[in-house]
């Protein structure tokens, strides 16, 4: 089971809608279960540097099958030196979530542009609507 | 003048619509005038490897302000050895077009997944609708 | 609106003049609003390794539209693990400043070779003269 | 013996002056005898992608102590597959020249933005004035 292109667009649109409602400007990235790019959008006025960060968050959430903020806590507690530089660069703070359905990993979503908490909130809001809409 | 997020989504949607009509599966990438990512979509069943190629085409079209097929002809005629490896990897065959409006470079679009000719046709179809819709 | 080549040379010259007056040897980098290189100079006796750092500072200031020392404080306070490795390598300590004019981001300048405070002082001195000279 | 920062600025200024006279827009890069960056300028309206190419030309001319067009001919004749991708990317067509003085290698200059022949002509014009001015 994989995310369809239609679902990817729903995720992008929903994330943008949430960010707009919160008066924030973010980048949104969606990757598949192989951590390969499926979709991306940069909102008007989002930081230029948030593009790469959003993509790293989405990849990190898939590569280690967990939210990026939880991943960051493990890195810090376990003192995993060098971990965040692995896999061509991870992102170990909030804003990236794995996309799971019935226990199966379908991909990941990463948001960047606001605070880590806000980024994660936008990611969660996008995911919340994913399987309701169908 | 820059492409708005709304215009980027129009480009992505229009490219997907054109590819669908041609019964092709492609990746679509849009970058700004600084060759930085604005939007990306991978259609269902598109080659995994087309993601990077589409992004390279979009970047190449901006970096050298010309269609990627024309750029490829120059490289071949002038024997520009090493050129295609520059700028973190260019793409010197059809499918990438600069986005111009009133003579100003606004960004680039890159399509990958079908033949170079088909990719370019899809890119051109997407661009053709860009400034009509507004 | 973009920085002209003439303005870039003024920035390079002014930064070198300030560093000379302070008896310091630095590298100076200027990038455009897309974080792409516009100009660079390495002063006699500057550290070889400061070239890359100066360029990272200039890019970082544009990518996140803020001075690099302020960016560093956010990374530290928010524990943004992996952030400094994003975007092909950022620099999160003083010496990089965004170049703003009438609220518009025109580019960034990065200085490296002395202390972070001195580097930032040189960057600020160069910027201070930019729009007065015209 | 190394190039002084003053000489680097002369090279940049002279290359820009020559290009201006020829009504061309180019990027100019100067590196030292260790192939490390000394100076760089992008002229108004030069291709964004020429920045990297100019730097590659300057580095290539130093790394193999010869003009980049001569280097390209060797690569082609000897079928040196993979050579142009070595050293983080070389450039094997005209526009890069080693900077020699009394038989000693001081650095390299690379020009990109016009045809390979024009680029090389600009590089040669800049070098011609280097040791006359002192």
Short mmCIF file of C-alpha atoms in Angstrom, two decimals:
data_model
loop_
_atom_site.label_atom_id
_atom_site.label_comp_id
_atom_site.label_asym_id
_atom_site.label_seq_id
_atom_site.Cartn_x
_atom_site.Cartn_y
_atom_site.Cartn_z
CA UNK A 1 0.00 0.00 0.00
CA UNK A 2 1.36 3.35 -1.00
CA UNK A 3 0.22 6.95 -0.85
CA UNK A 4 -1.50 7.99 -4.06
CA UNK A 5 -0.63 11.23 -5.80
CA UNK A 6 -4.15 12.33 -4.88
CA UNK A 7 -3.46 11.76 -1.19
CA UNK A 8 -0.19 13.64 -1.47
CA UNK A 9 -1.99 16.66 -2.86
CA UNK A 10 -4.52 16.45 -0.03
CA UNK A 11 -1.67 16.48 2.47
CA UNK A 12 -0.01 19.46 0.81
CA UNK A 13 -3.29 21.38 0.56
CA UNK A 14 -4.32 20.58 4.11
CA UNK A 15 -0.96 21.60 5.54
CA UNK A 16 -1.06 24.87 3.63
CA UNK A 17 -4.63 25.49 4.83
CA UNK A 18 -3.65 24.88 8.46
CA UNK A 19 -0.61 27.11 8.21
CA UNK A 20 -2.66 29.84 6.55
CA UNK A 21 -5.22 29.68 9.33
CA UNK A 22 -2.41 30.02 11.90
CA UNK A 23 -0.96 32.93 9.87
CA UNK A 24 2.28 31.04 9.31
CA UNK A 25 4.38 30.49 6.18
CA UNK A 26 5.90 27.04 5.85
CA UNK A 27 7.36 24.48 3.49
CA UNK A 28 5.63 21.10 3.24
CA UNK A 29 7.31 17.89 2.09
CA UNK A 30 5.86 14.40 1.66
CA UNK A 31 7.94 11.27 1.04
CA UNK A 32 7.04 7.63 0.44
CA UNK A 33 7.95 4.59 2.54
CA UNK A 34 11.33 4.51 0.77
CA UNK A 35 11.99 8.07 1.98
CA UNK A 36 11.85 9.27 -1.62
CA UNK A 37 10.13 12.56 -2.56
CA UNK A 38 6.43 12.51 -3.46
CA UNK A 39 5.38 16.12 -3.09
CA UNK A 40 6.57 19.54 -1.96
CA UNK A 41 5.24 23.08 -1.67
CA UNK A 42 6.84 26.31 -0.44
CA UNK A 43 4.31 28.90 0.70
CA UNK A 44 4.70 32.57 -0.19
CA UNK A 45 7.17 34.25 2.19
CA UNK A 46 8.35 31.00 3.77
CA UNK A 47 12.06 30.95 4.62
CA UNK A 48 14.16 29.82 1.67
CA UNK A 49 16.08 27.56 4.05
CA UNK A 50 12.94 25.76 5.19
CA UNK A 51 12.70 23.79 1.93
CA UNK A 52 15.58 21.53 2.83
CA UNK A 53 14.55 21.29 6.49
CA UNK A 54 11.01 20.18 5.60
CA UNK A 55 12.38 17.48 3.31
CA UNK A 56 14.79 16.30 6.00
CA UNK A 57 11.99 16.06 8.54
CA UNK A 58 9.84 13.97 6.20
CA UNK A 59 12.76 11.66 5.41
CA UNK A 60 13.83 11.36 9.06
CA UNK A 61 10.30 10.36 10.14
CA UNK A 62 10.37 7.50 7.63
CA UNK A 63 14.00 6.46 8.10
CA UNK A 64 13.51 5.92 11.83
CA UNK A 65 9.72 5.43 11.82
CA UNK A 66 8.98 8.03 14.48
CA UNK A 67 8.13 11.71 14.95
CA UNK A 68 11.22 13.86 14.56
CA UNK A 69 10.88 15.40 18.02
CA UNK A 70 10.92 11.94 19.63
CA UNK A 71 13.91 11.08 17.47
CA UNK A 72 15.68 14.19 18.74
CA UNK A 73 15.11 13.21 22.35
CA UNK A 74 16.65 9.78 21.75
CA UNK A 75 19.68 11.34 20.05
CA UNK A 76 20.19 13.66 22.98
CA UNK A 77 19.64 11.09 25.74
CA UNK A 78 21.72 8.40 24.11
CA UNK A 79 24.37 10.89 22.96
CA UNK A 80 24.24 9.57 19.41
CA UNK A 81 27.08 11.69 18.07
CA UNK A 82 27.08 11.91 14.29
CA UNK A 83 23.56 10.48 13.95
CA UNK A 84 21.98 13.74 12.79
CA UNK A 85 24.55 13.99 10.00
CA UNK A 86 23.83 10.49 8.69
CA UNK A 87 21.61 9.62 5.73
CA UNK A 88 22.62 12.78 3.89
CA UNK A 89 21.36 14.83 6.80
CA UNK A 90 18.54 14.24 9.25
CA UNK A 91 16.44 16.66 11.24
CA UNK A 92 15.95 15.86 14.90
CA UNK A 93 13.33 18.32 16.15
CA UNK A 94 9.58 18.63 15.82
CA UNK A 95 7.74 18.96 12.52
CA UNK A 96 8.18 15.55 10.92
CA UNK A 97 5.70 12.69 11.32
CA UNK A 98 5.55 9.18 9.91
CA UNK A 99 2.37 8.44 7.94
CA UNK A 100 0.89 5.23 9.32
CA UNK A 101 -2.30 3.41 8.36
CA UNK A 102 -3.40 0.26 10.15
CA UNK A 103 0.10 -0.09 11.52
CA UNK A 104 1.72 0.12 8.11
CA UNK A 105 4.27 2.83 7.24
CA UNK A 106 3.14 4.66 4.11
CA UNK A 107 5.54 7.61 4.19
CA UNK A 108 6.35 10.77 6.05
CA UNK A 109 5.44 14.44 6.17
CA UNK A 110 7.71 17.30 7.16
CA UNK A 111 6.82 20.91 7.91
CA UNK A 112 9.31 23.74 8.42
CA UNK A 113 9.02 27.49 8.78
CA UNK A 114 7.55 28.18 12.21
CA UNK A 115 8.50 26.89 15.66
CA UNK A 116 9.04 23.16 15.98
CA UNK A 117 5.79 22.88 17.95
CA UNK A 118 3.79 24.78 15.34
CA UNK A 119 5.40 22.81 12.52
CA UNK A 120 4.41 19.55 14.20
CA UNK A 121 0.88 20.83 14.81
CA UNK A 122 0.49 21.57 11.10
CA UNK A 123 1.83 18.13 10.19
CA UNK A 124 -0.58 16.46 12.59
CA UNK A 125 -3.53 18.46 11.26
CA UNK A 126 -2.73 17.37 7.70
CA UNK A 127 -2.44 13.72 8.70
CA UNK A 128 -5.68 13.85 10.69
CA UNK A 129 -7.70 14.46 7.55
CA UNK A 130 -5.92 11.98 5.34
CA UNK A 131 -7.96 8.85 5.86
CA UNK A 132 -11.21 10.62 6.72
CA UNK A 133 -11.59 12.13 3.30
CA UNK A 134 -11.63 8.94 1.34
CA UNK B 1 8.16 39.58 -9.35
CA UNK B 2 8.03 36.00 -8.17
CA UNK B 3 5.78 33.02 -8.75
CA UNK B 4 3.08 32.76 -6.10
CA UNK B 5 2.36 29.51 -4.35
CA UNK B 6 -0.99 29.59 -6.14
CA UNK B 7 0.73 29.75 -9.53
CA UNK B 8 3.02 26.91 -8.54
CA UNK B 9 0.04 24.72 -7.73
CA UNK B 10 -1.54 25.62 -11.08
CA UNK B 11 1.64 24.54 -12.83
CA UNK B 12 1.78 21.24 -10.93
CA UNK B 13 -1.92 20.53 -11.55
CA UNK B 14 -1.76 21.45 -15.20
CA UNK B 15 1.32 19.33 -15.83
CA UNK B 16 -0.32 16.35 -14.12
CA UNK B 17 -3.49 16.90 -16.16
CA UNK B 18 -1.53 16.99 -19.43
CA UNK B 19 0.43 13.87 -18.54
CA UNK B 20 -2.74 12.06 -17.53
CA UNK B 21 -4.36 12.94 -20.84
CA UNK B 22 -1.30 11.56 -22.66
CA UNK B 23 -1.43 8.44 -20.45
CA UNK B 24 2.02 9.18 -19.05
CA UNK B 25 3.39 9.16 -15.50
CA UNK B 26 5.85 11.91 -14.68
CA UNK B 27 7.47 13.95 -11.95
CA UNK B 28 6.97 17.73 -12.01
CA UNK B 29 9.31 20.23 -10.36
CA UNK B 30 9.04 24.01 -10.15
CA UNK B 31 11.83 26.30 -8.94
CA UNK B 32 12.10 30.08 -8.43
CA UNK B 33 14.43 32.51 -10.22
CA UNK B 34 17.20 31.59 -7.77
CA UNK B 35 16.84 27.92 -8.79
CA UNK B 36 15.44 27.08 -5.35
CA UNK B 37 12.54 24.59 -4.97
CA UNK B 38 8.96 25.88 -4.98
CA UNK B 39 6.89 22.79 -5.73
CA UNK B 40 7.11 19.13 -6.68
CA UNK B 41 4.79 16.23 -7.43
CA UNK B 42 5.45 12.60 -8.37
CA UNK B 43 2.56 10.93 -10.15
CA UNK B 44 1.49 7.38 -9.33
CA UNK B 45 3.74 4.88 -11.09
CA UNK B 46 6.28 7.48 -12.22
CA UNK B 47 9.89 6.29 -12.13
CA UNK B 48 11.49 6.80 -8.73
CA UNK B 49 14.56 8.17 -10.51
CA UNK B 50 12.57 10.83 -12.31
CA UNK B 51 12.25 12.94 -9.16
CA UNK B 52 15.85 14.07 -9.27
CA UNK B 53 15.82 14.47 -13.05
CA UNK B 54 12.75 16.70 -12.98
CA UNK B 55 14.37 18.92 -10.36
CA UNK B 56 17.60 19.11 -12.33
CA UNK B 57 15.71 20.12 -15.45
CA UNK B 58 13.88 22.91 -13.62
CA UNK B 59 17.14 24.15 -12.11
CA UNK B 60 19.06 23.94 -15.38
CA UNK B 61 16.42 25.99 -17.20
CA UNK B 62 16.86 28.77 -14.65
CA UNK B 63 20.63 28.55 -14.25
CA UNK B 64 21.20 29.02 -17.98
CA UNK B 65 17.90 30.75 -18.87
CA UNK B 66 16.97 28.39 -21.71
CA UNK B 67 15.09 25.18 -22.47
CA UNK B 68 17.11 22.15 -21.42
CA UNK B 69 17.09 20.65 -24.92
CA UNK B 70 18.65 23.80 -26.38
CA UNK B 71 21.18 23.74 -23.56
CA UNK B 72 22.02 20.13 -24.45
CA UNK B 73 22.65 21.05 -28.07
CA UNK B 74 25.11 23.78 -27.04
CA UNK B 75 26.96 21.38 -24.73
CA UNK B 76 27.25 18.83 -27.53
CA UNK B 77 28.23 21.27 -30.28
CA UNK B 78 30.72 23.15 -28.16
CA UNK B 79 32.00 19.97 -26.46
CA UNK B 80 31.57 21.48 -23.01
CA UNK B 81 33.14 18.60 -21.06
CA UNK B 82 32.22 18.75 -17.39
CA UNK B 83 29.41 21.27 -17.86
CA UNK B 84 26.61 18.79 -17.17
CA UNK B 85 28.22 17.86 -13.84
CA UNK B 86 28.41 21.45 -12.65
CA UNK B 87 25.95 23.18 -10.32
CA UNK B 88 25.35 19.94 -8.38
CA UNK B 89 24.20 18.25 -11.53
CA UNK B 90 22.43 19.65 -14.56
CA UNK B 91 20.17 17.98 -17.08
CA UNK B 92 20.85 18.68 -20.74
CA UNK B 93 17.93 17.14 -22.64
CA UNK B 94 14.32 18.12 -23.18
CA UNK B 95 11.77 18.61 -20.43
CA UNK B 96 12.93 21.75 -18.66
CA UNK B 97 11.72 25.24 -19.53
CA UNK B 98 12.41 28.67 -18.07
CA UNK B 99 9.30 30.52 -16.88
CA UNK B 100 9.35 33.96 -18.42
CA UNK B 101 6.82 36.79 -18.14
CA UNK B 102 7.29 40.08 -19.98
CA UNK B 103 10.93 39.16 -20.50
CA UNK B 104 11.58 38.55 -16.82
CA UNK B 105 12.78 35.18 -15.51
CA UNK B 106 10.39 33.99 -12.81
CA UNK B 107 11.60 30.42 -12.42
CA UNK B 108 11.71 27.08 -14.17
CA UNK B 109 9.68 23.92 -14.64
CA UNK B 110 11.06 20.43 -15.17
CA UNK B 111 9.20 17.28 -16.24
CA UNK B 112 10.68 13.78 -16.24
CA UNK B 113 9.24 10.31 -16.77
CA UNK B 114 8.45 9.99 -20.47
CA UNK B 115 10.53 10.73 -23.57
CA UNK B 116 12.37 14.05 -23.62
CA UNK B 117 9.97 15.28 -26.29
CA UNK B 118 6.89 14.29 -24.30
CA UNK B 119 8.35 15.76 -21.11
CA UNK B 120 8.92 19.04 -22.88
CA UNK B 121 5.42 18.99 -24.36
CA UNK B 122 3.96 18.61 -20.86
CA UNK B 123 6.11 21.44 -19.53
CA UNK B 124 5.02 23.70 -22.39
CA UNK B 125 1.35 22.86 -21.85
CA UNK B 126 1.60 23.78 -18.19
CA UNK B 127 3.33 27.08 -18.96
CA UNK B 128 0.79 27.95 -21.66
CA UNK B 129 -1.99 28.18 -19.10
CA UNK B 130 -0.04 30.02 -16.42
CA UNK B 131 -0.73 33.63 -17.27
CA UNK B 132 -4.09 33.02 -18.94
CA UNK B 133 -5.73 31.86 -15.74
CA UNK B 134 -5.11 34.97 -13.77
CA UNK C 1 15.28 44.64 -6.83
CA UNK C 2 18.69 43.02 -6.76
CA UNK C 3 22.18 44.03 -5.69
CA UNK C 4 24.19 45.37 -8.60
CA UNK C 5 27.71 44.17 -9.26
CA UNK C 6 28.80 47.69 -8.37
CA UNK C 7 27.16 47.42 -4.95
CA UNK C 8 28.77 44.03 -4.39
CA UNK C 9 32.20 45.51 -5.03
CA UNK C 10 31.43 48.34 -2.61
CA UNK C 11 30.53 45.77 0.05
CA UNK C 12 33.71 43.78 -0.56
CA UNK C 13 35.89 46.90 -0.54
CA UNK C 14 34.27 48.36 2.54
CA UNK C 15 34.54 45.11 4.49
CA UNK C 16 38.22 44.82 3.57
CA UNK C 17 38.77 48.46 4.58
CA UNK C 18 37.12 47.90 7.96
CA UNK C 19 39.08 44.73 8.63
CA UNK C 20 42.32 46.46 7.64
CA UNK C 21 41.62 49.30 10.04
CA UNK C 22 41.01 46.74 12.81
CA UNK C 23 44.22 44.93 11.80
CA UNK C 24 42.30 41.78 11.01
CA UNK C 25 42.43 39.37 8.06
CA UNK C 26 39.10 38.01 6.89
CA UNK C 27 37.16 36.46 4.04
CA UNK C 28 34.14 38.34 2.71
CA UNK C 29 31.24 36.72 0.85
CA UNK C 30 28.15 38.30 -0.68
CA UNK C 31 25.14 36.35 -1.98
CA UNK C 32 21.88 37.37 -3.66
CA UNK C 33 18.33 36.89 -2.34
CA UNK C 34 18.37 33.33 -3.69
CA UNK C 35 21.48 32.58 -1.60
CA UNK C 36 23.57 32.32 -4.76
CA UNK C 37 27.14 33.74 -4.88
CA UNK C 38 27.67 37.32 -6.05
CA UNK C 39 31.13 38.19 -4.78
CA UNK C 40 33.98 36.95 -2.62
CA UNK C 41 37.40 38.12 -1.44
CA UNK C 42 40.03 36.50 0.78
CA UNK C 43 42.41 38.97 2.36
CA UNK C 44 46.14 38.28 2.59
CA UNK C 45 46.90 35.98 5.52
CA UNK C 46 43.24 35.15 6.20
CA UNK C 47 42.62 31.55 7.30
CA UNK C 48 42.18 29.22 4.35
CA UNK C 49 39.22 27.68 6.16
CA UNK C 50 37.45 31.01 6.50
CA UNK C 51 36.44 31.01 2.84
CA UNK C 52 33.79 28.38 3.31
CA UNK C 53 32.66 29.82 6.65
CA UNK C 54 32.15 33.30 5.17
CA UNK C 55 30.06 31.85 2.35
CA UNK C 56 27.98 29.80 4.80
CA UNK C 57 27.33 32.88 6.91
CA UNK C 58 26.15 34.88 3.90
CA UNK C 59 23.90 32.03 2.78
CA UNK C 60 22.50 31.40 6.26
CA UNK C 61 21.56 35.07 6.69
CA UNK C 62 19.50 34.87 3.49
CA UNK C 63 18.05 31.40 4.00
CA UNK C 64 16.58 32.36 7.38
CA UNK C 65 16.43 36.15 6.92
CA UNK C 66 18.28 37.03 10.12
CA UNK C 67 21.76 37.69 11.51
CA UNK C 68 23.66 34.44 12.00
CA UNK C 69 24.23 35.09 15.71
CA UNK C 70 20.49 35.43 16.31
CA UNK C 71 19.97 32.26 14.28
CA UNK C 72 22.51 30.48 16.49
CA UNK C 73 20.66 31.51 19.65
CA UNK C 74 17.39 30.08 18.30
CA UNK C 75 19.10 26.79 17.38
CA UNK C 76 20.57 26.52 20.87
CA UNK C 77 17.44 27.52 22.78
CA UNK C 78 15.11 25.38 20.72
CA UNK C 79 17.62 22.51 20.51
CA UNK C 80 17.24 22.29 16.74
CA UNK C 81 19.42 19.19 16.25
CA UNK C 82 20.48 18.78 12.65
CA UNK C 83 19.51 22.32 11.62
CA UNK C 84 23.09 23.56 11.23
CA UNK C 85 23.85 20.70 8.84
CA UNK C 86 20.91 21.48 6.57
CA UNK C 87 21.04 23.47 3.34
CA UNK C 88 24.51 22.12 2.52
CA UNK C 89 25.83 23.52 5.74
CA UNK C 90 24.82 26.60 7.66
CA UNK C 91 26.76 28.78 10.07
CA UNK C 92 25.08 29.70 13.32
CA UNK C 93 27.35 32.25 14.98
CA UNK C 94 28.04 35.92 14.38
CA UNK C 95 29.39 37.38 11.16
CA UNK C 96 26.52 36.98 8.71
CA UNK C 97 23.87 39.63 8.08
CA UNK C 98 20.91 39.85 5.73
CA UNK C 99 21.00 42.80 3.35
CA UNK C 100 17.67 44.60 3.60
CA UNK C 101 16.46 47.74 1.86
CA UNK C 102 13.02 49.20 2.51
CA UNK C 103 12.02 45.91 4.07
CA UNK C 104 13.04 43.87 1.04
CA UNK C 105 15.66 41.11 1.24
CA UNK C 106 18.36 41.81 -1.33
CA UNK C 107 20.97 39.27 -0.22
CA UNK C 108 23.42 38.52 2.54
CA UNK C 109 26.98 39.23 3.61
CA UNK C 110 29.25 36.91 5.57
CA UNK C 111 32.58 37.67 7.21
CA UNK C 112 34.93 35.08 8.72
CA UNK C 113 38.47 35.19 10.07
CA UNK C 114 38.33 37.01 13.40
CA UNK C 115 36.08 36.54 16.44
CA UNK C 116 32.37 36.22 15.74
CA UNK C 117 31.84 39.67 17.27
CA UNK C 118 34.54 41.26 15.13
CA UNK C 119 33.27 39.48 12.02
CA UNK C 120 29.79 40.84 12.64
CA UNK C 121 31.15 44.33 13.28
CA UNK C 122 32.89 44.27 9.90
CA UNK C 123 29.74 43.03 8.18
CA UNK C 124 27.68 45.79 9.81
CA UNK C 125 30.22 48.46 8.82
CA UNK C 126 30.07 47.34 5.19
CA UNK C 127 26.28 47.37 5.15
CA UNK C 128 26.13 50.79 6.80
CA UNK C 129 27.74 52.42 3.79
CA UNK C 130 25.82 50.52 1.12
CA UNK C 131 22.85 52.78 0.54
CA UNK C 132 24.55 56.01 1.55
CA UNK C 133 26.99 55.93 -1.34
CA UNK C 134 24.44 55.89 -4.09
CA UNK D 1 55.18 33.63 -3.79
CA UNK D 2 51.44 34.05 -3.72
CA UNK D 3 48.90 36.34 -5.31
CA UNK D 4 48.11 39.30 -3.09
CA UNK D 5 44.55 40.35 -2.40
CA UNK D 6 45.42 43.49 -4.35
CA UNK D 7 46.37 41.44 -7.40
CA UNK D 8 43.19 39.40 -7.08
CA UNK D 9 41.12 42.57 -7.20
CA UNK D 10 43.06 43.72 -10.26
CA UNK D 11 42.26 40.42 -11.96
CA UNK D 12 38.57 40.69 -11.11
CA UNK D 13 38.36 44.32 -12.23
CA UNK D 14 40.28 43.72 -15.43
CA UNK D 15 38.17 40.70 -16.37
CA UNK D 16 34.99 42.68 -15.74
CA UNK D 17 36.35 45.58 -17.80
CA UNK D 18 37.19 43.28 -20.72
CA UNK D 19 33.81 41.57 -20.61
CA UNK D 20 32.05 44.94 -20.46
CA UNK D 21 33.97 46.13 -23.50
CA UNK D 22 32.93 42.97 -25.36
CA UNK D 23 29.32 43.51 -24.18
CA UNK D 24 29.34 40.20 -22.34
CA UNK D 25 28.19 39.23 -18.83
CA UNK D 26 30.38 36.74 -17.03
CA UNK D 27 31.42 35.32 -13.70
CA UNK D 28 35.07 35.62 -12.69
CA UNK D 29 36.82 33.34 -10.20
CA UNK D 30 40.40 33.43 -8.93
CA UNK D 31 42.02 30.66 -6.87
CA UNK D 32 45.45 30.26 -5.28
CA UNK D 33 48.11 27.63 -5.99
CA UNK D 34 46.25 25.27 -3.63
CA UNK D 35 43.11 25.63 -5.79
CA UNK D 36 41.39 27.43 -2.91
CA UNK D 37 39.15 30.47 -3.53
CA UNK D 38 40.70 33.95 -3.48
CA UNK D 39 38.13 36.08 -5.26
CA UNK D 40 34.89 35.98 -7.20
CA UNK D 41 32.50 38.36 -8.94
CA UNK D 42 29.25 37.78 -10.83
CA UNK D 43 28.42 40.54 -13.27
CA UNK D 44 24.87 41.88 -13.62
CA UNK D 45 22.80 39.60 -15.84
CA UNK D 46 25.40 36.81 -15.94
CA UNK D 47 23.92 33.32 -15.92
CA UNK D 48 23.29 32.08 -12.39
CA UNK D 49 24.86 28.76 -13.41
CA UNK D 50 28.10 30.41 -14.50
CA UNK D 51 29.23 30.97 -10.91
CA UNK D 52 30.04 27.33 -10.36
CA UNK D 53 31.49 26.90 -13.84
CA UNK D 54 33.90 29.83 -13.41
CA UNK D 55 35.10 28.42 -10.11
CA UNK D 56 35.58 24.97 -11.66
CA UNK D 57 37.62 26.44 -14.50
CA UNK D 58 39.91 28.29 -12.11
CA UNK D 59 40.39 25.17 -9.99
CA UNK D 60 40.95 22.91 -13.01
CA UNK D 61 43.64 25.20 -14.41
CA UNK D 62 45.55 24.91 -11.12
CA UNK D 63 44.88 21.24 -10.43
CA UNK D 64 46.38 20.21 -13.76
CA UNK D 65 48.53 23.30 -14.38
CA UNK D 66 47.20 24.02 -17.88
CA UNK D 67 44.52 25.98 -19.73
CA UNK D 68 41.15 24.26 -19.44
CA UNK D 69 40.72 23.95 -23.20
CA UNK D 70 44.03 22.07 -23.52
CA UNK D 71 42.94 19.89 -20.61
CA UNK D 72 39.70 19.11 -22.46
CA UNK D 73 41.59 18.01 -25.55
CA UNK D 74 43.70 15.61 -23.51
CA UNK D 75 40.62 14.15 -21.84
CA UNK D 76 39.01 13.59 -25.22
CA UNK D 77 42.07 12.18 -26.99
CA UNK D 78 43.09 9.91 -24.14
CA UNK D 79 39.48 8.95 -23.38
CA UNK D 80 39.92 9.77 -19.70
CA UNK D 81 36.48 8.58 -18.60
CA UNK D 82 35.49 9.95 -15.22
CA UNK D 83 38.27 12.54 -15.16
CA UNK D 84 35.93 15.53 -15.52
CA UNK D 85 33.93 14.37 -12.51
CA UNK D 86 36.99 14.07 -10.28
CA UNK D 87 38.14 16.66 -7.73
CA UNK D 88 34.56 17.60 -6.90
CA UNK D 89 34.00 18.48 -10.52
CA UNK D 90 36.32 19.87 -13.16
CA UNK D 91 35.63 21.93 -16.25
CA UNK D 92 37.32 20.81 -19.44
CA UNK D 93 36.66 23.57 -21.96
CA UNK D 94 38.04 27.03 -22.56
CA UNK D 95 37.91 29.85 -20.04
CA UNK D 96 40.31 28.74 -17.32
CA UNK D 97 44.01 29.66 -17.24
CA UNK D 98 46.81 28.95 -14.79
CA UNK D 99 48.49 32.07 -13.41
CA UNK D 100 52.22 31.68 -13.91
CA UNK D 101 55.05 34.07 -13.09
CA UNK D 102 58.65 33.24 -13.92
CA UNK D 103 57.64 29.62 -14.30
CA UNK D 104 55.99 29.45 -10.91
CA UNK D 105 52.31 28.56 -10.48
CA UNK D 106 50.58 31.29 -8.46
CA UNK D 107 46.96 30.31 -9.02
CA UNK D 108 44.24 30.16 -11.63
CA UNK D 109 41.53 32.28 -13.16
CA UNK D 110 38.22 31.06 -14.56
CA UNK D 111 35.68 32.94 -16.65
CA UNK D 112 32.20 31.67 -17.55
CA UNK D 113 29.17 33.22 -19.21
CA UNK D 114 29.98 33.59 -22.90
CA UNK D 115 31.40 31.13 -25.44
CA UNK D 116 34.44 29.13 -24.35
CA UNK D 117 36.58 31.17 -26.73
CA UNK D 118 35.31 34.49 -25.42
CA UNK D 119 35.67 33.32 -21.82
CA UNK D 120 39.29 32.38 -22.47
CA UNK D 121 39.94 35.69 -24.21
CA UNK D 122 38.70 37.56 -21.14
CA UNK D 123 40.85 35.42 -18.85
CA UNK D 124 43.91 36.06 -21.01
CA UNK D 125 43.25 39.81 -21.09
CA UNK D 126 43.08 39.92 -17.30
CA UNK D 127 46.30 37.96 -16.92
CA UNK D 128 48.12 40.12 -19.47
CA UNK D 129 47.83 43.16 -17.23
CA UNK D 130 48.68 41.43 -13.97
CA UNK D 131 52.43 41.84 -13.84
CA UNK D 132 52.57 45.02 -15.90
CA UNK D 133 50.71 47.07 -13.35
CA UNK D 134 53.09 46.59 -10.52
#
